[in-house]
Short mmCIF file of C-alpha atoms and ligand atoms in Angstrom, two decimals:
data_model
loop_
_atom_site.label_atom_id
_atom_site.label_comp_id
_atom_site.label_asym_id
_atom_site.label_seq_id
_atom_site.Cartn_x
_atom_site.Cartn_y
_atom_site.Cartn_z
CA MET A 22 92.32 85.94 124.57
CA ASN A 23 90.08 88.79 123.58
CA ILE A 24 87.40 90.14 125.87
CA HIS A 25 84.48 92.51 125.40
CA GLU A 26 84.56 96.23 126.06
CA TYR A 27 82.29 95.94 129.11
CA GLN A 28 84.52 93.23 130.60
CA GLY A 29 87.63 95.29 129.94
CA LYS A 30 86.06 98.27 131.65
CA SER A 31 85.19 96.15 134.69
CA ILE A 32 88.91 95.33 134.98
CA LEU A 33 89.86 98.99 134.53
CA ARG A 34 87.47 100.10 137.28
CA LYS A 35 89.14 97.75 139.77
CA TYR A 36 92.39 99.62 139.19
CA GLY A 37 90.84 103.06 139.43
CA VAL A 38 90.81 103.88 135.72
CA ALA A 39 87.90 106.28 135.24
CA THR A 40 85.16 104.92 132.95
CA PRO A 41 81.64 106.07 132.12
CA ALA A 42 78.82 104.54 134.19
CA GLY A 43 77.27 101.65 132.30
CA HIS A 44 75.52 98.28 132.39
CA VAL A 45 75.08 95.33 130.06
CA ILE A 46 71.91 94.07 128.37
CA GLU A 47 71.81 90.44 127.28
CA ASN A 48 68.22 90.35 126.14
CA LEU A 49 65.68 92.97 125.23
CA SER A 50 63.45 92.35 128.23
CA GLN A 51 66.17 93.88 130.45
CA ALA A 52 66.57 96.97 128.28
CA LYS A 53 64.09 99.31 129.94
CA ASP A 54 65.33 98.73 133.49
CA ILE A 55 68.99 98.98 132.53
CA ILE A 56 68.54 102.15 130.50
CA LYS A 57 66.65 103.78 133.39
CA LYS A 58 69.37 102.70 135.79
CA VAL A 59 72.09 104.32 133.66
CA GLN A 60 69.97 107.45 133.31
CA SER A 61 69.50 107.77 137.05
CA GLU A 62 73.17 107.02 137.80
CA SER A 63 74.37 109.66 135.36
CA GLY A 64 71.60 112.18 135.94
CA SER A 65 71.05 112.57 132.20
CA GLU A 66 68.40 111.35 129.75
CA LYS A 67 71.05 110.75 127.10
CA VAL A 68 72.66 107.33 126.94
CA VAL A 69 74.95 105.57 124.49
CA VAL A 70 74.00 102.13 123.20
CA LYS A 71 77.04 100.07 122.20
CA ALA A 72 77.19 96.67 120.47
CA GLN A 73 79.55 94.25 122.25
CA ILE A 74 81.49 92.22 119.72
CA HIS A 75 85.16 91.26 119.49
CA ALA A 76 85.93 93.75 116.74
CA GLY A 77 86.58 97.45 116.53
CA GLY A 78 85.14 100.04 114.18
CA ARG A 79 81.68 99.50 115.64
CA GLY A 80 80.92 103.20 115.45
CA LYS A 81 81.46 103.20 111.68
CA GLY A 82 79.30 100.09 111.29
CA GLY A 83 76.33 101.55 113.16
CA GLY A 84 76.96 99.64 116.38
CA VAL A 85 77.36 102.73 118.61
CA LYS A 86 74.41 105.10 118.93
CA LEU A 87 73.69 108.12 121.08
CA ALA A 88 70.08 108.18 122.26
CA ASP A 89 68.38 111.35 123.52
CA ASN A 90 65.87 109.59 125.75
CA LEU A 91 64.49 106.27 126.97
CA GLU A 92 62.28 105.73 123.95
CA GLN A 93 65.07 106.26 121.46
CA ALA A 94 67.47 104.14 123.52
CA LEU A 95 64.95 101.28 123.47
CA GLU A 96 64.62 101.61 119.72
CA TYR A 97 68.40 101.45 119.24
CA ALA A 98 68.67 98.49 121.61
CA ASP A 99 65.98 96.69 119.63
CA ASN A 100 67.77 97.42 116.35
CA ILE A 101 71.29 96.55 117.41
CA LEU A 102 70.72 93.49 119.62
CA GLY A 103 70.76 90.44 117.37
CA MET A 104 71.93 92.34 114.30
CA GLN A 105 74.74 91.10 112.10
CA LEU A 106 77.17 93.98 112.61
CA VAL A 107 79.60 94.66 109.79
CA THR A 108 82.60 96.85 110.63
CA PRO A 109 85.93 97.41 108.87
CA GLN A 110 87.33 94.67 111.14
CA THR A 111 84.69 91.93 110.91
CA GLY A 112 84.85 90.99 107.23
CA ASP A 113 81.77 91.08 105.00
CA GLU A 114 79.82 88.49 106.97
CA GLY A 115 79.91 90.64 110.11
CA LYS A 116 79.39 89.48 113.67
CA LYS A 117 76.17 88.80 115.49
CA VAL A 118 75.52 91.10 118.44
CA HIS A 119 74.59 89.13 121.57
CA LYS A 120 75.14 91.86 124.15
CA LEU A 121 74.81 95.61 124.47
CA LEU A 122 76.53 98.06 126.77
CA VAL A 123 74.39 101.02 127.81
CA GLU A 124 76.49 103.91 129.06
CA GLU A 125 76.10 107.46 130.23
CA ASN A 126 76.81 110.07 127.57
CA VAL A 127 80.19 111.55 128.38
CA TYR A 128 80.29 113.93 125.44
CA TYR A 129 78.13 116.53 127.20
CA PRO A 130 78.61 120.24 126.36
CA GLY A 131 80.59 122.55 128.64
CA GLU A 132 83.34 125.15 128.75
CA GLU A 133 85.53 123.25 126.29
CA GLU A 134 84.87 120.79 123.49
CA PRO A 135 85.37 117.17 124.56
CA LYS A 136 88.66 115.90 123.11
CA GLU A 137 89.48 112.35 122.00
CA PHE A 138 92.93 110.81 122.51
CA TYR A 139 94.46 107.43 121.82
CA MET A 140 96.17 105.53 124.64
CA GLY A 141 97.58 102.05 124.26
CA ILE A 142 99.87 99.85 126.34
CA LEU A 143 101.37 96.84 124.67
CA LEU A 144 104.14 94.33 124.68
CA ASP A 145 107.03 95.29 122.42
CA ARG A 146 108.69 91.99 121.60
CA ASN A 147 111.55 93.69 119.74
CA THR A 148 112.82 95.53 122.80
CA SER A 149 111.45 93.09 125.42
CA LYS A 150 109.77 96.07 127.00
CA ILE A 151 106.33 97.44 127.53
CA VAL A 152 105.47 100.38 125.35
CA ILE A 153 102.93 103.12 125.98
CA MET A 154 101.62 104.63 122.79
CA ALA A 155 99.62 107.82 122.90
CA SER A 156 98.26 110.25 120.36
CA THR A 157 96.25 113.42 120.14
CA GLU A 158 94.57 111.84 117.09
CA GLY A 159 92.18 109.63 119.04
CA GLY A 160 88.80 108.23 118.16
CA MET A 161 89.90 107.18 114.70
CA ASP A 162 91.86 104.41 113.13
CA ILE A 163 95.26 104.42 114.86
CA GLU A 164 96.76 102.30 112.06
CA GLU A 165 95.96 105.15 109.68
CA VAL A 166 97.56 107.70 111.99
CA ALA A 167 100.65 105.47 112.25
CA GLU A 168 100.89 105.30 108.49
CA LYS A 169 100.14 108.88 107.48
CA THR A 170 101.32 110.96 110.44
CA PRO A 171 103.59 108.76 112.56
CA GLU A 172 104.99 111.86 114.29
CA LYS A 173 101.62 112.24 115.99
CA ILE A 174 102.16 109.07 118.00
CA VAL A 175 104.39 109.33 121.06
CA LYS A 176 105.97 106.22 122.52
CA GLU A 177 107.45 105.57 125.92
CA TRP A 178 109.22 102.30 126.64
CA ILE A 179 109.05 100.81 130.11
CA ASP A 180 111.44 98.29 131.55
CA PRO A 181 109.12 95.73 133.15
CA ARG A 182 111.65 95.05 135.92
CA VAL A 183 111.58 98.68 136.98
CA GLY A 184 107.98 99.49 136.15
CA LEU A 185 106.42 102.74 135.03
CA GLN A 186 108.28 105.76 136.41
CA ALA A 187 106.58 109.00 137.43
CA PHE A 188 108.50 111.04 134.86
CA GLN A 189 107.35 108.71 132.10
CA ALA A 190 103.66 109.04 132.91
CA ARG A 191 104.08 112.83 133.06
CA LYS A 192 105.97 112.88 129.77
CA VAL A 193 103.15 111.05 127.99
CA ALA A 194 100.46 113.26 129.55
CA PHE A 195 102.42 116.41 128.59
CA ALA A 196 102.80 115.14 125.04
CA LEU A 197 99.01 115.05 124.77
CA GLY A 198 98.88 118.72 125.74
CA LEU A 199 97.07 118.07 129.03
CA LYS A 200 97.15 120.88 131.58
CA GLY A 201 95.90 121.62 135.08
CA LYS A 202 93.19 119.24 136.29
CA SER A 203 93.28 117.09 133.16
CA LEU A 204 97.07 116.70 133.46
CA LYS A 205 96.72 115.45 137.00
CA GLU A 206 93.92 113.08 136.00
CA GLY A 207 95.83 112.00 132.90
CA VAL A 208 98.90 110.97 134.91
CA LYS A 209 96.70 109.07 137.35
CA PHE A 210 94.92 107.44 134.42
CA ILE A 211 98.18 106.25 132.83
CA TYR A 212 99.39 104.83 136.15
CA ALA A 213 96.17 102.96 136.80
CA LEU A 214 96.07 101.67 133.24
CA TYR A 215 99.64 100.40 133.50
CA LYS A 216 98.80 98.58 136.74
CA ALA A 217 95.70 97.03 135.13
CA TYR A 218 97.83 95.93 132.17
CA THR A 219 100.60 94.29 134.18
CA ASP A 220 98.43 92.77 136.94
CA SER A 221 96.08 91.07 134.51
CA ASP A 222 98.91 89.77 132.28
CA ALA A 223 97.52 91.58 129.29
CA THR A 224 99.42 91.79 126.02
CA MET A 225 97.47 94.86 124.97
CA VAL A 226 95.21 97.46 126.52
CA GLU A 227 93.88 100.00 124.07
CA ILE A 228 91.76 103.00 124.99
CA ASN A 229 90.45 104.68 121.87
CA PRO A 230 89.12 107.17 122.61
CA MET A 231 90.53 108.21 125.91
CA LEU A 232 88.31 111.22 126.46
CA LYS A 233 88.92 114.60 127.99
CA THR A 234 85.43 115.75 128.88
CA SER A 235 84.21 119.33 128.66
CA ASP A 236 84.97 119.68 132.38
CA SER A 237 88.50 118.26 132.05
CA ARG A 238 87.89 114.75 133.37
CA ILE A 239 89.85 111.93 131.73
CA LEU A 240 87.81 108.79 130.94
CA ALA A 241 88.16 105.51 129.07
CA ALA A 242 85.31 105.87 126.57
CA ASP A 243 86.26 102.64 124.81
CA CYS A 244 88.41 99.70 125.85
CA LYS A 245 90.00 96.76 124.10
CA ILE A 246 92.03 94.24 126.09
CA ASP A 247 93.98 91.21 124.93
CA LEU A 248 94.98 88.80 127.67
CA ASP A 249 97.93 86.44 127.47
CA ASP A 250 96.46 82.92 127.08
CA ASN A 251 99.52 81.41 128.71
CA ALA A 252 98.91 83.37 131.90
CA LEU A 253 95.19 82.68 132.23
CA TYR A 254 95.83 79.78 134.57
CA ARG A 255 96.61 82.30 137.29
CA HIS A 256 93.55 84.46 136.63
CA ALA A 257 90.48 82.29 137.11
CA ASP A 258 88.25 85.37 137.16
CA LEU A 259 89.60 86.61 133.82
CA ALA A 260 89.57 83.16 132.21
CA GLU A 261 85.83 83.13 132.86
CA MET A 262 85.43 86.15 130.61
CA ARG A 263 86.06 84.00 127.57
CA ASP A 264 83.19 84.26 125.09
CA VAL A 265 83.39 81.25 122.78
CA THR A 266 80.57 82.60 120.58
CA GLU A 267 83.09 85.22 119.43
CA GLU A 268 85.78 82.71 118.51
CA ASP A 269 86.27 80.58 115.44
CA PRO A 270 84.27 77.37 116.16
CA PHE A 271 87.04 75.20 114.69
CA GLU A 272 89.58 76.77 117.01
CA VAL A 273 87.31 76.30 120.01
CA GLU A 274 86.92 72.60 119.24
CA ALA A 275 90.67 72.22 118.70
CA LYS A 276 91.40 73.80 122.06
CA GLU A 277 89.08 71.29 123.70
CA SER A 278 91.16 68.46 122.17
CA ASP A 279 94.41 70.15 123.24
CA LEU A 280 95.41 70.87 119.65
CA ASN A 281 97.15 74.03 118.57
CA TYR A 282 95.00 75.00 115.62
CA VAL A 283 94.68 78.20 113.62
CA LYS A 284 92.21 78.34 110.75
CA LEU A 285 93.54 79.77 107.47
CA ASP A 286 91.99 80.34 104.05
CA GLY A 287 93.81 77.80 101.88
CA ASN A 288 92.99 74.37 100.41
CA VAL A 289 95.59 71.97 101.83
CA GLY A 290 94.99 70.86 105.39
CA CYS A 291 98.00 69.90 107.44
CA MET A 292 98.70 68.05 110.64
CA VAL A 293 102.18 68.24 112.11
CA ASN A 294 103.99 67.59 115.37
CA GLY A 295 105.87 70.63 116.56
CA ALA A 296 105.21 74.28 115.80
CA GLY A 297 108.45 74.81 113.88
CA LEU A 298 107.85 71.81 111.64
CA ALA A 299 104.26 73.01 111.15
CA MET A 300 105.54 76.36 109.91
CA ALA A 301 108.01 74.64 107.55
CA THR A 302 105.21 72.37 106.30
CA MET A 303 103.06 75.37 105.48
CA ASP A 304 105.96 76.74 103.44
CA ILE A 305 106.26 73.41 101.60
CA ILE A 306 102.54 73.49 100.80
CA LYS A 307 102.90 76.98 99.37
CA LEU A 308 105.97 76.00 97.34
CA SER A 309 103.99 73.06 95.89
CA GLY A 310 101.34 75.41 94.59
CA GLY A 311 98.81 74.92 97.38
CA GLU A 312 97.70 77.23 100.16
CA PRO A 313 97.64 76.00 103.76
CA ALA A 314 94.09 75.63 105.11
CA ASN A 315 95.31 75.68 108.67
CA PHE A 316 98.13 75.55 111.13
CA LEU A 317 97.86 72.44 113.30
CA ASP A 318 100.40 71.26 115.83
CA VAL A 319 99.33 68.01 117.45
CA GLY A 320 102.14 68.23 119.97
CA GLY A 321 104.64 65.61 121.03
CA GLY A 322 102.41 62.57 121.38
CA ALA A 323 100.72 62.12 118.02
CA ASN A 324 98.44 59.29 119.18
CA PRO A 325 95.33 57.89 117.42
CA LYS A 326 93.05 60.12 119.50
CA THR A 327 94.79 63.39 118.65
CA VAL A 328 95.20 62.35 115.01
CA GLU A 329 91.49 61.59 114.79
CA ALA A 330 90.53 64.89 116.44
CA GLY A 331 92.87 66.66 114.00
CA PHE A 332 91.33 64.88 111.01
CA ARG A 333 87.81 65.77 112.10
CA ILE A 334 88.62 69.45 112.51
CA ILE A 335 90.46 69.70 109.20
CA LEU A 336 87.65 67.88 107.36
CA LYS A 337 85.01 70.29 108.64
CA ASP A 338 86.56 72.92 106.43
CA PRO A 339 84.91 72.56 102.99
CA ASN A 340 87.86 74.28 101.28
CA VAL A 341 90.22 71.41 102.05
CA LYS A 342 91.20 69.47 98.90
CA ALA A 343 94.07 67.42 100.34
CA ILE A 344 95.65 66.70 103.69
CA LEU A 345 99.36 66.54 104.39
CA ILE A 346 100.43 64.83 107.58
CA ASN A 347 104.02 65.53 108.50
CA ILE A 348 105.31 63.79 111.59
CA PHE A 349 108.84 63.59 112.85
CA GLY A 350 109.26 60.50 114.99
CA GLY A 351 111.59 61.58 117.72
CA ILE A 352 109.91 60.64 120.96
CA VAL A 353 106.93 59.14 119.17
CA ARG A 354 107.63 56.19 116.84
CA CYS A 355 106.56 56.46 113.19
CA ASP A 356 104.95 53.01 113.12
CA ARG A 357 102.76 54.05 116.05
CA VAL A 358 101.76 57.23 114.27
CA ALA A 359 101.03 55.27 111.09
CA LYS A 360 98.80 52.89 113.04
CA GLY A 361 97.11 55.94 114.55
CA VAL A 362 96.47 57.42 111.12
CA VAL A 363 95.00 54.18 109.80
CA GLU A 364 92.86 53.74 112.91
CA ALA A 365 91.60 57.30 112.83
CA TYR A 366 90.84 56.95 109.13
CA LYS A 367 88.78 53.83 109.72
CA ASN A 368 86.93 55.44 112.64
CA ILE A 369 85.94 58.44 110.56
CA GLY A 370 84.88 56.33 107.60
CA ASP A 371 85.22 57.64 104.12
CA ILE A 372 87.54 60.61 103.90
CA PRO A 373 86.75 62.35 100.61
CA VAL A 374 90.17 63.93 100.02
CA PRO A 375 93.60 62.41 99.35
CA ILE A 376 95.95 62.15 102.29
CA ILE A 377 99.70 62.25 102.10
CA VAL A 378 101.58 61.06 105.14
CA ARG A 379 105.22 61.88 105.53
CA LEU A 380 106.89 60.07 108.40
CA GLN A 381 110.53 60.57 109.24
CA GLY A 382 112.59 59.44 112.19
CA THR A 383 112.37 56.35 114.36
CA ASN A 384 110.85 53.39 112.46
CA ALA A 385 110.03 55.54 109.39
CA GLU A 386 110.23 52.57 107.00
CA GLU A 387 107.88 50.48 109.12
CA GLY A 388 105.48 53.40 109.29
CA ALA A 389 105.47 53.86 105.51
CA LYS A 390 104.83 50.14 105.10
CA ILE A 391 101.79 50.26 107.38
CA ILE A 392 100.37 53.18 105.39
CA ASP A 393 101.02 51.56 102.00
CA GLU A 394 99.55 48.21 103.04
CA SER A 395 96.45 49.69 104.67
CA GLY A 396 94.50 49.69 101.43
CA LEU A 397 93.24 53.19 102.23
CA LYS A 398 93.39 56.30 100.08
CA VAL A 399 96.57 57.34 101.84
CA THR A 400 99.94 57.88 100.20
CA SER A 401 103.13 57.67 102.16
CA ALA A 402 106.29 59.67 101.72
CA ILE A 403 109.47 59.66 103.70
CA VAL A 404 111.35 62.55 102.21
CA LEU A 405 109.71 65.96 102.49
CA LYS A 406 110.42 66.79 98.84
CA ASP A 407 108.56 63.61 97.93
CA ALA A 408 105.61 64.75 100.04
CA ALA A 409 105.66 68.14 98.33
CA ASP A 410 105.61 66.50 94.90
CA LYS A 411 102.66 64.36 95.93
CA VAL A 412 100.77 67.43 97.13
CA LYS A 413 101.53 69.00 93.76
CA GLU A 414 100.17 65.91 92.00
CA VAL A 415 96.85 65.90 93.86
CA MET A 416 96.49 69.68 93.45
CA ALA A 417 96.99 69.49 89.69
P1 LIG B 529 84.61 101.54 118.09
O1 LIG B 529 84.07 102.26 116.89
O2 LIG B 529 84.34 100.07 118.02
O3 LIG B 529 86.04 101.85 118.35
O4 LIG B 529 83.74 102.05 119.35
P2 LIG B 529 83.94 103.34 120.31
O5 LIG B 529 83.58 102.92 121.67
O6 LIG B 529 85.29 103.94 120.14
O7 LIG B 529 82.83 104.34 119.80
C1 LIG B 529 82.91 104.98 118.55
C2 LIG B 529 82.64 106.46 118.66
O8 LIG B 529 81.38 106.69 119.28
C3 LIG B 529 83.62 107.21 119.56
O9 LIG B 529 84.81 107.56 118.88
C4 LIG B 529 82.83 108.42 119.94
O10 LIG B 529 82.98 109.45 118.97
C5 LIG B 529 81.40 107.92 119.96
N1 LIG B 529 80.97 107.76 121.36
C6 LIG B 529 81.37 106.83 122.25
N2 LIG B 529 80.83 107.07 123.47
C7 LIG B 529 80.07 108.19 123.33
C8 LIG B 529 79.28 108.98 124.22
O11 LIG B 529 79.16 108.74 125.41
N3 LIG B 529 78.63 110.04 123.68
C9 LIG B 529 78.73 110.39 122.37
N4 LIG B 529 78.09 111.44 121.91
N5 LIG B 529 79.51 109.70 121.53
C10 LIG B 529 80.15 108.63 121.99
MN1 LIG B 530 87.12 102.82 119.76
#
């Protein structure tokens, strides 16, 4: 689960990760009071107005603005709140801005120039470890740094059973060239960030930029956190941070019906029991000349209710030209699934696209018979190759 920058920073603060002072605006009527509050907390007229959306690159898209005073901050807030923000990560349609974060300006002048670093902690599935990634090339696209100058990214792997060791935090801070006060703060920062990461069951915490201010403080100027969905049950406070307006509406609806659904860009919808079979079915669709419109695992008990919910979600996607249902009857019997399909079909009414149902396993023949005798626009197949050919036929 993704959360907003301001929510991520509220987690970081609990663990002692230094962040700029800031508050959120949800509607324009709050803007004046909040801006004044940030100004008085920071002792500076200058504030930064930041769009809160679940996508990075906001700076490039015009979603992060430095205001010199209250008047200008109000103007930026007025412009950005409600705008359709397009960044390199949102796609052309952009994302609507529902919230703003107003923060103190931490790029104030001083003895040294402020310096931007990159600091990320993530799960490395290949080594089953946690990896800290850091770079002196912060503030910009880390993917680009990784591609063009990979030597500028340092990595430190942490065994989760042992946890982050003092020498490791120091090694990373040294690699960034931190010295004196900023070295001390940097080590503390890395420790606190690691604790925030592990305690909240995050899969990624990314601070870009991690800022060294002109007076050598180390701050999280930006924050992106991904939380492990499977661990949310033990973090009621974090689960509440979910913002469904930022998620794909199809996926939100699917989650409510307990379906594992991921929206894709293709034209053949599919409904399958079991994630592995769903992946194989997507391959079959591709091999038949179609493109999968979704991933959908209805789980073990493909009953009429889940089948109907699956149908409804798939049919909301106007790109869908055909639907392939692929069910292996292991625990669930194929004749039951077939009845479910027919029932769901009748409940929904006229389904405008052809449906191919492939049932294999217990009572497969009976299932196929029920489909064939239903009189509906549904074709049955028992062998997967047969199903693939039928998809090919309707796609032609
Ligand atoms: P992103 O573009 O979505 O990653 O958003 P960031 O929070 O990283 O902001 C983008 C850029 O805005 C940063 O790289 C900074 O250069 C700049 N920025 C962020 N906070 C401040 C601030 O307090 N003062 C100034 N002057 N610039 C800031
Ligand atoms: Mn950033």
